[in-house]
Coordinates of C-alpha atoms (C1' of nucleotides) in Angstrom, one line a residue:
Chain A
X203 CA 0.0 0.0 0.0
X204 CA 1.2 3.5 -0.8
X205 CA 1.2 4.7 2.8
X206 CA 3.4 7.5 2.1
X207 CA 1.3 9.3 -0.5
X208 CA -1.0 11.3 1.7
X209 CA -2.4 13.6 -0.9
X210 CA -4.4 10.8 -2.6
X211 CA -5.8 9.6 0.7
X212 CA -8.9 10.7 2.6
X213 CA -6.9 11.3 5.8
X214 CA -4.5 13.8 4.4
X215 CA -3.2 16.7 6.5
X216 CA -0.8 17.7 9.2
X217 CA -2.0 15.3 11.8
X218 CA -1.5 12.3 9.5
X219 CA 2.1 13.4 8.9
X220 CA 2.6 13.6 12.7
X221 CA 1.4 10.0 13.0
X222 CA 3.7 8.8 10.3
X223 CA 6.7 10.4 11.7
X224 CA 5.8 9.1 15.2
X225 CA 5.6 5.6 13.7
X226 CA 9.0 6.1 12.1
X227 CA 10.5 7.0 15.5
X228 CA 8.7 4.2 17.3
X229 CA 9.7 1.4 14.8
X230 CA 13.3 2.5 14.8
X231 CA 13.5 4.0 11.4
X232 CA 14.7 7.1 13.1
X233 CA 16.3 6.1 16.3
X234 CA 17.0 8.3 19.3
X235 CA 19.5 11.0 18.6
X236 CA 19.5 10.5 14.8
X237 CA 18.9 13.3 12.4
X238 CA 15.7 13.4 10.5
X239 CA 15.8 14.1 6.7
X240 CA 15.6 17.7 5.8
X241 CA 12.3 19.4 5.6
X242 CA 12.6 19.7 1.8
X243 CA 13.3 15.9 1.7
X244 CA 10.4 14.9 3.9
X245 CA 8.2 17.3 2.0
X246 CA 8.8 15.2 -1.1
X247 CA 8.7 11.9 0.7
X248 CA 5.3 12.5 2.3
X249 CA 4.1 14.4 -0.8
X250 CA 2.9 17.4 1.2
X251 CA 3.8 21.0 1.1
X252 CA 6.6 22.3 3.2
X253 CA 4.2 24.4 5.3
X254 CA 2.1 21.4 6.2
X255 CA 5.2 19.4 7.0
X256 CA 6.5 22.1 9.2
X257 CA 3.3 22.3 11.1
X258 CA 3.6 18.6 11.8
X259 CA 7.2 19.0 12.9
X260 CA 6.1 21.8 15.2
X261 CA 3.6 19.5 16.9
X262 CA 6.3 16.9 17.4
X263 CA 8.7 19.5 18.7
X264 CA 6.1 20.7 21.3
X265 CA 5.6 17.1 22.3
X266 CA 9.3 17.0 23.0
X267 CA 9.8 14.1 20.6
X268 CA 12.2 16.1 18.3
X269 CA 14.4 19.1 18.5
X270 CA 15.1 21.5 15.6
X271 CA 18.1 23.7 14.9
X272 CA 18.5 26.2 12.2
X273 CA 21.2 25.3 9.7
X274 CA 21.7 21.8 11.3
X275 CA 18.5 19.9 11.0
X276 CA 15.8 18.1 13.1
X277 CA 16.8 15.4 15.6
X278 CA 14.9 12.7 17.4
X279 CA 15.1 13.3 21.1
X280 CA 17.4 10.8 22.9
X281 CA 16.0 9.4 26.0
X282 CA 19.2 7.5 26.5
X283 CA 21.3 10.7 27.0
X284 CA 18.8 12.1 29.4
X285 CA 18.9 8.8 31.4
X286 CA 22.7 8.7 31.3
X287 CA 23.2 12.2 32.9
X288 CA 20.8 11.4 35.7
X289 CA 22.8 8.4 37.1
X290 CA 26.2 8.4 38.7
X291 CA 29.0 10.1 36.8
X292 CA 31.8 7.9 35.7
X293 CA 35.0 8.6 37.5
X294 CA 36.8 8.5 34.2
X295 CA 34.9 11.5 33.0
X296 CA 35.6 13.4 36.2
X297 CA 39.3 12.4 36.0
X298 CA 39.6 14.0 32.6
X299 CA 39.8 17.4 34.2
X300 CA 42.6 16.5 36.5
X301 CA 45.9 18.3 36.1
X302 CA 49.1 16.5 35.3
X303 CA 50.5 17.6 38.6
X304 CA 47.6 15.9 40.4
X305 CA 48.1 12.8 38.3
X306 CA 51.8 12.5 39.0
X307 CA 51.2 13.0 42.7
X308 CA 48.7 10.2 42.8
X309 CA 51.0 8.0 40.7
X310 CA 53.8 8.7 43.1
X311 CA 51.6 7.6 46.0
X312 CA 50.4 4.3 44.4
X313 CA 52.9 3.0 41.9
X314 CA 56.0 2.6 44.1
X315 CA 54.1 0.6 46.7
X316 CA 52.4 -1.4 44.0
X317 CA 55.9 -2.3 42.8
X318 CA 56.8 -3.4 46.3
X319 CA 53.8 -5.7 46.3
X320 CA 54.5 -6.9 42.8
X321 CA 58.0 -8.0 43.8
X322 CA 56.4 -10.6 46.0
X323 CA 53.5 -11.5 43.8
X324 CA 54.6 -11.2 40.2
X325 CA 54.2 -14.5 38.3
X326 CA 56.7 -15.6 35.6
X327 CA 54.2 -14.5 33.0
X328 CA 54.1 -11.0 34.6
X329 CA 57.8 -10.7 34.5
X330 CA 57.9 -12.0 30.9
X331 CA 55.3 -9.4 29.9
X332 CA 57.5 -6.7 31.5
X333 CA 60.5 -7.8 29.6
X334 CA 58.6 -7.7 26.3
X335 CA 57.5 -4.1 27.1
X336 CA 61.1 -3.2 27.8
X337 CA 62.2 -4.7 24.5
X338 CA 59.4 -3.1 22.5
X339 CA 60.1 0.3 24.1
X340 CA 63.8 0.2 23.4
X341 CA 63.1 -0.8 19.8
X342 CA 60.5 1.9 19.3
X343 CA 61.1 4.1 16.3
X344 CA 59.2 7.1 17.4
X345 CA 58.0 8.8 20.6
X346 CA 54.3 7.6 20.4
X347 CA 55.4 4.0 20.1
X348 CA 57.8 4.4 23.0
X349 CA 55.0 6.0 25.0
X350 CA 52.8 3.1 24.3
X351 CA 55.2 0.4 25.6
X352 CA 56.2 2.7 28.5
X353 CA 52.6 2.8 29.5
X354 CA 52.1 -0.9 29.0
X355 CA 55.1 -1.6 31.3
X356 CA 53.6 0.4 34.1
X357 CA 50.3 -1.4 33.6
X358 CA 52.1 -4.7 33.7
X359 CA 53.7 -3.7 37.0
X360 CA 50.4 -2.6 38.5
X361 CA 48.8 -5.9 37.3
X362 CA 51.6 -7.9 38.9
X363 CA 50.5 -6.5 42.3
X364 CA 47.5 -8.8 42.0
X365 CA 45.0 -6.3 43.3
X366 CA 42.0 -6.0 40.9
X367 CA 40.8 -2.8 42.5
X368 CA 44.1 -1.2 42.2
X369 CA 44.3 -2.2 38.5
X370 CA 40.8 -0.7 37.9
X371 CA 41.7 2.5 39.6
X372 CA 45.0 2.7 37.6
X373 CA 43.1 2.1 34.4
X374 CA 40.9 5.0 35.1
X375 CA 43.9 7.3 35.9
X376 CA 45.8 6.0 32.9
X377 CA 42.9 7.1 30.7
X378 CA 44.3 10.6 31.0
X379 CA 47.3 9.7 29.0
X380 CA 45.0 9.9 26.0
X381 CA 44.0 13.4 26.7
X382 CA 45.4 15.8 24.1
X383 CA 47.0 18.2 26.5
X384 CA 48.6 15.4 28.5
X385 CA 49.9 13.7 25.4
X386 CA 51.4 17.0 24.1
X387 CA 53.1 17.5 27.4
X388 CA 54.6 14.1 27.3
X389 CA 55.9 14.3 23.7
X390 CA 57.4 17.7 24.3
X391 CA 59.2 16.6 27.4
X392 CA 60.6 13.4 25.9
X393 CA 64.1 14.2 24.5
X394 CA 66.3 11.3 23.3
X395 CA 68.5 11.8 26.4
X396 CA 65.6 11.6 28.7
X397 CA 64.3 8.5 26.9
X398 CA 67.6 6.8 27.5
X399 CA 67.3 7.7 31.2
X400 CA 63.8 6.3 31.3
X401 CA 64.9 3.0 29.6
X402 CA 67.7 2.6 32.2
X403 CA 65.3 3.2 35.0
X404 CA 62.8 0.8 33.5
X405 CA 65.4 -1.9 33.4
X406 CA 66.4 -1.3 37.0
X407 CA 62.7 -1.6 38.1
X408 CA 62.1 -4.8 36.2
X409 CA 65.4 -6.2 37.4
X410 CA 64.5 -5.5 41.0
X411 CA 61.2 -7.2 40.5
X412 CA 62.9 -10.3 39.0
X413 CA 65.2 -10.3 42.1
X414 CA 62.1 -10.2 44.3
X415 CA 63.6 -7.1 45.9
X416 CA 60.6 -5.1 47.0
X417 CA 62.6 -2.2 48.6
X418 CA 64.7 -1.8 45.5
X419 CA 61.7 -2.0 43.2
X420 CA 59.8 0.6 45.2
X421 CA 62.8 2.9 45.3
X422 CA 63.6 2.5 41.6
X423 CA 60.0 3.2 40.5
X424 CA 59.8 6.2 42.8
X425 CA 63.0 7.6 41.4
X426 CA 61.6 7.1 37.9
X427 CA 58.4 8.8 38.6
X428 CA 60.1 11.7 40.3
X429 CA 62.2 12.1 37.2
X430 CA 59.2 12.0 34.9
X431 CA 57.4 14.6 37.0
X432 CA 60.4 16.9 36.9
X433 CA 60.6 16.5 33.2
X434 CA 56.9 16.9 32.7
X435 CA 56.2 19.8 35.0
X436 CA 59.6 21.4 35.0
X437 CA 59.7 21.9 38.8
Chain B
X230 CA 20.3 14.8 -9.9
X231 CA 23.1 15.6 -7.5
X232 CA 20.9 15.7 -4.4
X233 CA 20.1 12.0 -5.0
X234 CA 23.6 10.9 -5.1
X235 CA 23.8 9.3 -1.7
X236 CA 27.3 8.1 -2.1
X237 CA 28.6 11.6 -2.4
X238 CA 26.4 12.9 0.4
X239 CA 27.4 10.1 2.7
X240 CA 31.0 10.7 2.1
X241 CA 30.7 14.4 3.0
X242 CA 30.4 15.6 6.6
X243 CA 32.7 15.5 9.5
X244 CA 31.0 12.7 11.4
X245 CA 31.3 10.4 8.4
X246 CA 35.0 11.0 8.2
X247 CA 35.3 10.2 11.9
X248 CA 33.6 6.9 11.4
X249 CA 35.9 6.1 8.5
X250 CA 39.0 6.7 10.4
X251 CA 37.7 4.9 13.4
X252 CA 37.1 1.9 11.2
X253 CA 40.6 2.2 9.8
X254 CA 42.0 2.1 13.4
X255 CA 39.7 -0.8 14.4
X256 CA 40.4 -3.0 11.4
X257 CA 44.2 -2.6 11.8
X258 CA 44.8 -0.4 8.8
X259 CA 46.4 2.1 11.2
X260 CA 47.6 0.1 14.2
X261 CA 48.5 1.5 17.6
X262 CA 51.5 3.8 17.4
X263 CA 51.4 4.1 13.6
X264 CA 51.4 7.4 11.8
X265 CA 48.3 8.5 10.0
X266 CA 48.8 9.9 6.5
X267 CA 49.2 13.7 6.4
X268 CA 46.1 15.9 6.6
X269 CA 46.6 17.0 3.0
X270 CA 46.7 13.4 2.0
X271 CA 43.6 12.3 3.9
X272 CA 41.8 15.4 2.6
X273 CA 42.1 14.0 -0.9
X274 CA 41.5 10.4 0.1
X275 CA 38.2 11.2 1.8
X276 CA 37.3 13.9 -0.7
X277 CA 36.6 16.5 1.9
X278 CA 38.1 19.9 2.6
X279 CA 41.0 20.2 5.0
X280 CA 39.0 22.1 7.5
X281 CA 36.4 19.4 7.6
X282 CA 39.0 16.7 7.9
X283 CA 40.7 18.6 10.7
X284 CA 37.4 18.9 12.5
X285 CA 37.1 15.1 12.4
X286 CA 40.7 14.7 13.6
X287 CA 39.9 17.0 16.5
X288 CA 37.1 14.8 17.5
X289 CA 39.3 11.7 17.4
X290 CA 41.9 13.6 19.4
X291 CA 39.4 14.6 22.1
X292 CA 38.4 11.0 22.3
X293 CA 42.1 10.1 22.9
X294 CA 42.2 7.9 19.8
X295 CA 44.9 9.9 18.1
X296 CA 47.7 12.3 19.0
X297 CA 48.7 15.2 16.8
X298 CA 51.9 17.1 16.7
X299 CA 53.1 20.0 14.6
X300 CA 55.8 19.1 12.1
X301 CA 55.5 15.4 12.9
X302 CA 52.1 14.1 12.0
X303 CA 49.1 12.4 13.6
X304 CA 49.5 9.1 15.4
X305 CA 47.2 6.4 16.6
X306 CA 47.4 6.1 20.4
X307 CA 48.0 2.8 22.1
X308 CA 44.7 2.5 23.8
X309 CA 42.7 3.5 20.7
X310 CA 41.7 0.0 19.7
X311 CA 40.7 -0.8 23.3
X312 CA 38.7 2.4 23.4
X313 CA 37.0 1.6 20.2
X314 CA 35.7 -1.7 21.5
X315 CA 35.3 -1.4 25.3
X316 CA 32.6 0.9 26.5
X317 CA 33.6 3.2 29.3
X318 CA 32.3 1.5 32.5
X319 CA 31.9 3.5 35.6
X320 CA 34.7 2.8 38.0
X321 CA 32.3 3.0 40.9
X322 CA 30.3 0.0 39.5
X323 CA 33.5 -2.0 39.0
X324 CA 34.7 -1.2 42.5
X325 CA 31.6 -2.6 44.1
X326 CA 32.9 -6.1 43.4
X327 CA 36.2 -5.5 45.1
X328 CA 37.0 -7.5 48.1
X329 CA 37.6 -5.9 51.5
X330 CA 41.1 -7.1 51.4
X331 CA 41.8 -5.3 48.1
X332 CA 40.1 -2.2 49.4
X333 CA 42.2 -2.1 52.6
X334 CA 45.4 -2.7 50.6
X335 CA 44.6 0.2 48.4
X336 CA 43.7 2.4 51.4
X337 CA 47.0 1.5 53.0
X338 CA 48.8 2.6 49.9
X339 CA 47.1 5.9 49.6
X340 CA 45.9 7.3 52.9
X341 CA 49.1 7.4 54.9
X342 CA 50.8 9.4 52.1
X343 CA 47.8 11.6 51.7
X344 CA 48.0 12.3 55.4
X345 CA 51.7 13.3 54.9
X346 CA 50.6 15.7 52.2
X347 CA 47.8 17.0 54.3
X348 CA 50.1 17.9 57.1
X349 CA 51.6 20.5 54.9
X350 CA 48.5 21.6 53.1
X351 CA 45.6 21.4 55.5
X352 CA 43.8 24.7 56.0
X353 CA 42.4 25.8 59.3
X354 CA 39.0 24.9 58.0
X355 CA 40.2 21.4 57.1
X356 CA 41.5 20.9 60.7
X357 CA 38.3 22.3 62.2
X358 CA 36.3 19.9 60.1
X359 CA 38.4 17.0 61.4
X360 CA 37.9 18.1 64.9
X361 CA 34.2 18.1 64.4
X362 CA 34.3 14.6 62.9
X363 CA 36.2 13.5 66.0
X364 CA 33.7 15.1 68.3
X365 CA 30.7 13.6 66.5
X366 CA 32.3 10.2 66.3
X367 CA 33.0 10.2 70.1
X368 CA 29.5 11.3 70.8
X369 CA 27.9 8.8 68.5
X370 CA 25.2 6.7 70.1
X371 CA 25.4 3.6 67.9
X372 CA 27.8 2.0 65.5
X373 CA 26.4 3.2 62.2
X374 CA 26.6 6.8 63.5
X375 CA 30.2 6.2 64.6
X376 CA 31.0 4.7 61.2
X377 CA 29.6 7.7 59.5
X378 CA 31.8 10.2 61.3
X379 CA 34.7 7.8 61.0
X380 CA 34.3 7.9 57.3
X381 CA 33.9 11.6 57.2
X382 CA 37.1 12.1 59.1
X383 CA 39.0 10.0 56.5
X384 CA 37.4 12.0 53.7
X385 CA 38.4 15.2 55.4
X386 CA 42.0 14.1 55.7
X387 CA 42.0 13.1 52.0
X388 CA 40.4 16.5 51.1
X389 CA 43.1 18.3 53.1
X390 CA 45.7 16.8 50.7
X391 CA 44.4 19.3 48.1
X392 CA 44.5 16.8 45.3
X393 CA 41.1 16.8 43.5
X394 CA 42.0 13.7 41.6
X395 CA 42.8 11.8 44.8
X396 CA 39.6 13.0 46.3
X397 CA 37.6 11.7 43.4
X398 CA 39.3 8.4 43.5
X399 CA 38.8 8.1 47.2
X400 CA 35.1 9.0 46.8
X401 CA 34.7 6.1 44.4
X402 CA 36.4 3.7 46.8
X403 CA 34.5 5.0 49.7
X404 CA 31.2 4.3 48.0
X405 CA 31.7 0.7 49.1
X406 CA 30.9 1.7 52.6
X407 CA 27.3 1.7 51.6
X408 CA 27.4 -1.8 50.4
X409 CA 25.5 -4.2 52.6
X410 CA 28.2 -6.9 52.8
X411 CA 30.9 -4.4 53.7
X412 CA 28.7 -2.7 56.4
X413 CA 28.0 -6.1 57.9
X414 CA 31.7 -6.8 58.1
X415 CA 32.3 -3.5 59.8
X416 CA 29.5 -3.8 62.4
X417 CA 30.6 -7.3 63.4
X418 CA 34.2 -6.2 63.8
X419 CA 33.5 -3.1 65.9
X420 CA 33.5 -3.9 69.5
X421 CA 33.4 -1.1 72.1
X422 CA 37.1 -1.8 73.0
X423 CA 38.1 -1.5 69.4
X424 CA 36.1 1.7 69.0
X425 CA 38.0 3.2 71.8
X426 CA 41.2 2.3 70.1
X427 CA 40.1 3.8 66.9
X428 CA 39.1 7.0 68.6
X429 CA 42.5 7.3 70.2
X430 CA 44.2 6.6 66.9
X431 CA 42.0 9.2 65.2
X432 CA 43.0 11.8 67.8
X433 CA 46.7 11.1 67.3
X434 CA 46.3 11.5 63.5
X435 CA 44.5 14.8 63.8
X436 CA 46.9 15.9 66.4
X437 CA 49.9 15.2 64.1
X438 CA 48.2 17.1 61.3
X439 CA 47.6 20.1 63.5
X440 CA 51.3 19.9 64.5
X441 CA 52.2 19.8 60.8
X442 CA 54.1 16.7 61.5
X443 CA 53.9 14.8 58.2
X444 CA 55.9 11.7 59.3
X445 CA 53.9 11.3 62.5
X446 CA 50.6 11.7 60.6
X447 CA 51.6 9.2 58.0
X448 CA 52.7 6.7 60.7
X449 CA 49.6 7.2 62.8
X450 CA 47.2 6.7 59.9
X451 CA 49.1 3.7 58.7
X452 CA 49.0 2.1 62.1
X453 CA 45.3 2.9 62.3
X454 CA 44.6 1.3 58.9
X455 CA 46.6 -1.8 59.8
X456 CA 44.6 -2.1 63.0
X457 CA 41.4 -1.8 61.0
X458 CA 42.5 -4.4 58.5
X459 CA 43.4 -6.8 61.2
X460 CA 40.1 -6.3 62.9
X461 CA 38.2 -6.6 59.6
X462 CA 39.9 -9.5 58.1
X463 CA 41.2 -11.3 61.1
X464 CA 44.6 -11.9 59.8
Chain C
dC225 C1' -20.6 32.5 -0.5
dT226 C1' -17.4 32.2 3.5
dC227 C1' -14.0 30.0 6.4
dC228 C1' -10.3 27.1 7.0
dG229 C1' -6.5 24.4 5.6
dC230 C1' -3.2 23.2 2.3
dT231 C1' -0.1 24.8 -1.4
dG232 C1' 3.7 27.0 -3.7
dA233 C1' 6.9 30.5 -3.5
dT234 C1' 10.1 33.8 -1.6
dC235 C1' 13.2 35.7 1.7
dC236 C1' 15.8 35.4 6.2
dA237 C1' 19.1 33.5 9.7
dA238 C1' 22.0 30.1 11.5
dT239 C1' 25.2 26.6 10.5
dC240 C1' 28.3 24.0 7.8
dA241 C1' 31.7 22.8 4.3
dT242 C1' 35.0 24.6 1.3
dG243 C1' 39.3 26.5 -0.5
dA244 C1' 43.0 29.3 0.2
dA245 C1' 46.4 31.7 2.5
dC246 C1' 49.6 32.2 6.2
dC247 C1' 51.9 30.8 10.7
dA248 C1' 54.7 27.7 14.0
dT249 C1' 57.1 23.7 14.8
dT250 C1' 59.8 19.8 13.4
dA251 C1' 62.5 17.1 10.1
dT252 C1' 65.7 16.8 6.5
dT253 C1' 69.4 18.2 3.6
dG254 C1' 73.5 20.5 2.0
Chain D
dC236 C1' 75.0 25.4 11.3
dA237 C1' 71.9 27.3 7.9
dA238 C1' 68.4 26.6 4.5
dT239 C1' 64.6 24.1 2.7
dA240 C1' 60.8 21.0 3.0
dA241 C1' 57.1 18.9 5.5
dT242 C1' 53.4 19.1 8.7
dG243 C1' 50.0 20.4 11.9
dG244 C1' 47.5 25.1 13.6
dT245 C1' 44.8 29.1 12.5
dT246 C1' 42.1 32.3 10.2
dC247 C1' 39.1 34.2 6.6
dA248 C1' 35.9 34.8 2.7
dT249 C1' 32.5 32.4 0.1
dG250 C1' 28.9 29.5 -1.2
dA251 C1' 25.7 25.7 0.1
dT252 C1' 22.5 23.6 3.3
dT253 C1' 18.7 23.9 6.5
dG254 C1' 15.2 25.4 9.6
dG255 C1' 12.2 29.9 10.4
dA256 C1' 8.8 33.0 8.7
dT257 C1' 5.6 35.2 5.7
dC258 C1' 2.4 35.8 1.8
dA259 C1' -0.9 35.3 -2.1
dG260 C1' -3.7 31.7 -4.1
dC261 C1' -6.5 27.6 -4.5
dG262 C1' -10.2 24.4 -3.1
dG263 C1' -13.3 21.8 -0.4
dA264 C1' -16.6 21.9 3.7
dG265 C1' -20.2 24.1 6.0

DNA sequence: CTCCGCTGATCCAATCATGAACCATTATTG
DNA sequence: CAATAATGGTTCATGATTGGATCAGCGGAG
């Protein structure tokens, strides 16, 4: 049946167009948040004049089912986003605003002690993973690749501490590494000389972990992070 | 007619370009750490203007999926593929499943050092708030009320460290206090004698903070948490 | 016939995409 | 070391797209 051709039907008019668009929203043709076709497109699709179509859209807008913006288009209201904002806010999103100084301070609190725990808990697989990160980092051709394996090494150390909660928290903190400002800070601070220093410090950390020397591991990681903070924040 | 050429229309627009590049990252065309083609190259490949392309790249940068640097190029970040697949789960919800042993281990990592920082950063208002928590806790008529002010005291100490990120993380961890299982554990472990010990330890912590004695504050808080862990977990 | 709704058209305002030029930083080359 | 090329960062003018608003005309229902 030619359900879209309203002009030939007895029940033509604005209210019929409203019903059709509502149906399209209900059956998923236009899902929440999606953009409706332009008015000039819908005008042709429903075979009504633009004024009639606009009247229908106005009804839907007043019902809160769509929102319209000049120059952008008309959009189906998204219940999902409304629902999302009502609930508890993800820590990750709150963390995004944290300053590099705050991040480094927290890392300095947590990571050295995690290394101390890891010295007593790391499995052979953990240590092997760290060695791989070391190798990859030293073979890295450019700074982003080095940063990647640097980050993975720290994650591996945290993971070796065998505390799932700690790993989750560190993951959340680590998400900041992907923030543009933070990344720019890292790249700018990473000179070849400093990279060599980092690689040496990394080796000493992993070496201490392999020796099951918790004190040494904690001290080496702390020294490393202090160096990173100095390079990063210039203090 | 040009308006009906859906291929051309689909290829235009910033969001479409974002999707294309995301796909390229997801399917391994541009793996983690690799360098994207230059903007002037992508501009031609996707048949959009450079400004449009750059808008798309900015979106990807804000999502942390790529990193850009003047004179060098744009690079896929290490966690980009992970981010493309894994949704961002609230840390709070993940934390709920953490065991009391894990929680106490993390608190032992963070809180004593936070106390050390707080000794040097606490404002008069911070110290006053701690005193109030102390007073309320000691006047508490029942265990839940004592627990409440006990928790508030710890929050106040964390807050005095003046690290917003730390405060957010601690808030997330602290949410477990409202979990039924955790509460049961606390109530069972809290005898009147132990409560008296806790109050004495609390007073020593706050006293050290008022004296600006970071070492003493850290030691006192660590001792307190070790005591709590022993009482909670019986080890 | 009159009233009301729909039509077709025109213009306006906000937004977007485009293309180009120029700048700042980095890499490469002589 | 100096010069050149490469590359991302920024800005601007222009045209296209899109919803917003108005108006004269047409046609059926009362």
